[in-house]
XYZ file of C-alpha atoms in Angstrom:
91
model
C -161.860 -85.060 135.480
C -159.519 -82.835 133.504
C -156.751 -81.173 135.517
C -156.875 -77.430 136.123
C -153.910 -75.058 136.290
C -153.476 -72.204 138.741
C -150.648 -69.708 138.469
C -149.950 -67.143 141.185
C -148.106 -64.122 139.789
C -146.542 -61.458 141.982
C -145.337 -58.300 140.262
C -142.536 -56.651 142.176
C -139.342 -57.418 144.044
C -138.816 -61.122 144.710
C -137.958 -60.388 148.349
C -141.417 -58.812 148.785
C -143.353 -61.692 147.240
C -145.778 -63.321 149.665
C -145.217 -66.937 150.608
C -148.056 -69.134 149.424
C -148.506 -72.347 151.347
C -151.129 -74.318 149.492
C -151.223 -78.000 148.754
C -153.652 -78.251 145.848
C -155.548 -81.448 145.127
C -154.055 -83.789 142.539
C -156.384 -82.420 139.839
C -154.844 -78.932 140.101
C -151.409 -77.973 138.799
C -150.094 -74.976 140.784
C -147.071 -72.781 140.168
C -145.832 -69.359 141.209
C -144.012 -66.642 139.312
C -142.421 -63.337 140.274
C -142.264 -60.731 137.523
C -141.100 -57.140 137.284
C -142.487 -54.285 135.256
C -145.618 -52.160 135.162
C -148.152 -54.083 137.257
C -151.229 -53.945 135.006
C -149.256 -54.622 131.819
C -147.395 -57.522 133.426
C -150.618 -59.108 134.700
C -152.145 -58.813 131.238
C -149.033 -60.276 129.577
C -149.071 -63.235 131.982
C -152.781 -63.812 131.364
C -152.166 -63.896 127.598
C -149.114 -66.164 127.884
C -150.909 -68.540 130.269
C -154.107 -68.453 128.181
C -155.996 -67.640 131.375
C -159.710 -68.319 131.746
C -159.927 -66.056 134.817
C -157.788 -63.408 136.508
C -158.207 -63.127 140.276
C -156.572 -60.134 141.911
C -156.644 -58.197 145.151
C -157.753 -54.585 144.902
C -157.067 -51.623 147.166
C -159.029 -49.022 145.273
C -157.603 -45.831 143.840
C -154.298 -44.596 145.234
C -153.788 -40.915 144.535
C -154.079 -38.471 141.675
C -152.754 -40.664 138.835
C -155.190 -43.466 139.676
C -158.010 -40.927 139.558
C -156.948 -40.040 136.003
C -156.046 -43.425 134.533
C -157.878 -45.776 136.905
C -156.519 -48.138 139.513
C -154.434 -51.151 138.546
C -157.594 -53.268 138.765
C -159.485 -50.821 136.513
C -156.696 -51.046 133.935
C -156.667 -54.861 134.014
C -160.473 -55.118 133.792
C -160.559 -52.822 130.736
C -157.981 -54.829 128.779
C -158.265 -58.367 130.148
C -158.629 -61.248 127.686
C -160.888 -63.057 130.179
C -163.132 -62.312 133.193
C -161.568 -60.632 136.231
C -162.504 -61.328 139.847
C -161.419 -58.369 142.001
C -161.233 -59.208 145.709
C -161.065 -56.203 148.075
C -158.272 -56.289 150.651
C -159.072 -55.539 154.244
């Protein structure tokens, strides 16, 4: 089987990035990246650069007045994504 690639991208301060402890099977190449900048734009830039087939992201819903006007981060990514987006609600 052809190997798959998974890239975990955290947008924010490196000290705040979650620790991911995952030992993928040999058929999956896994790497992590920490980026800074506007969250939705950075996710979209990474998806383009990585030539992503799928974006998976956690969603918290709308957060305040600006999100009501422009949409949540997830809304912004879904509207402009170059591939399907799987939005997973956080608890």
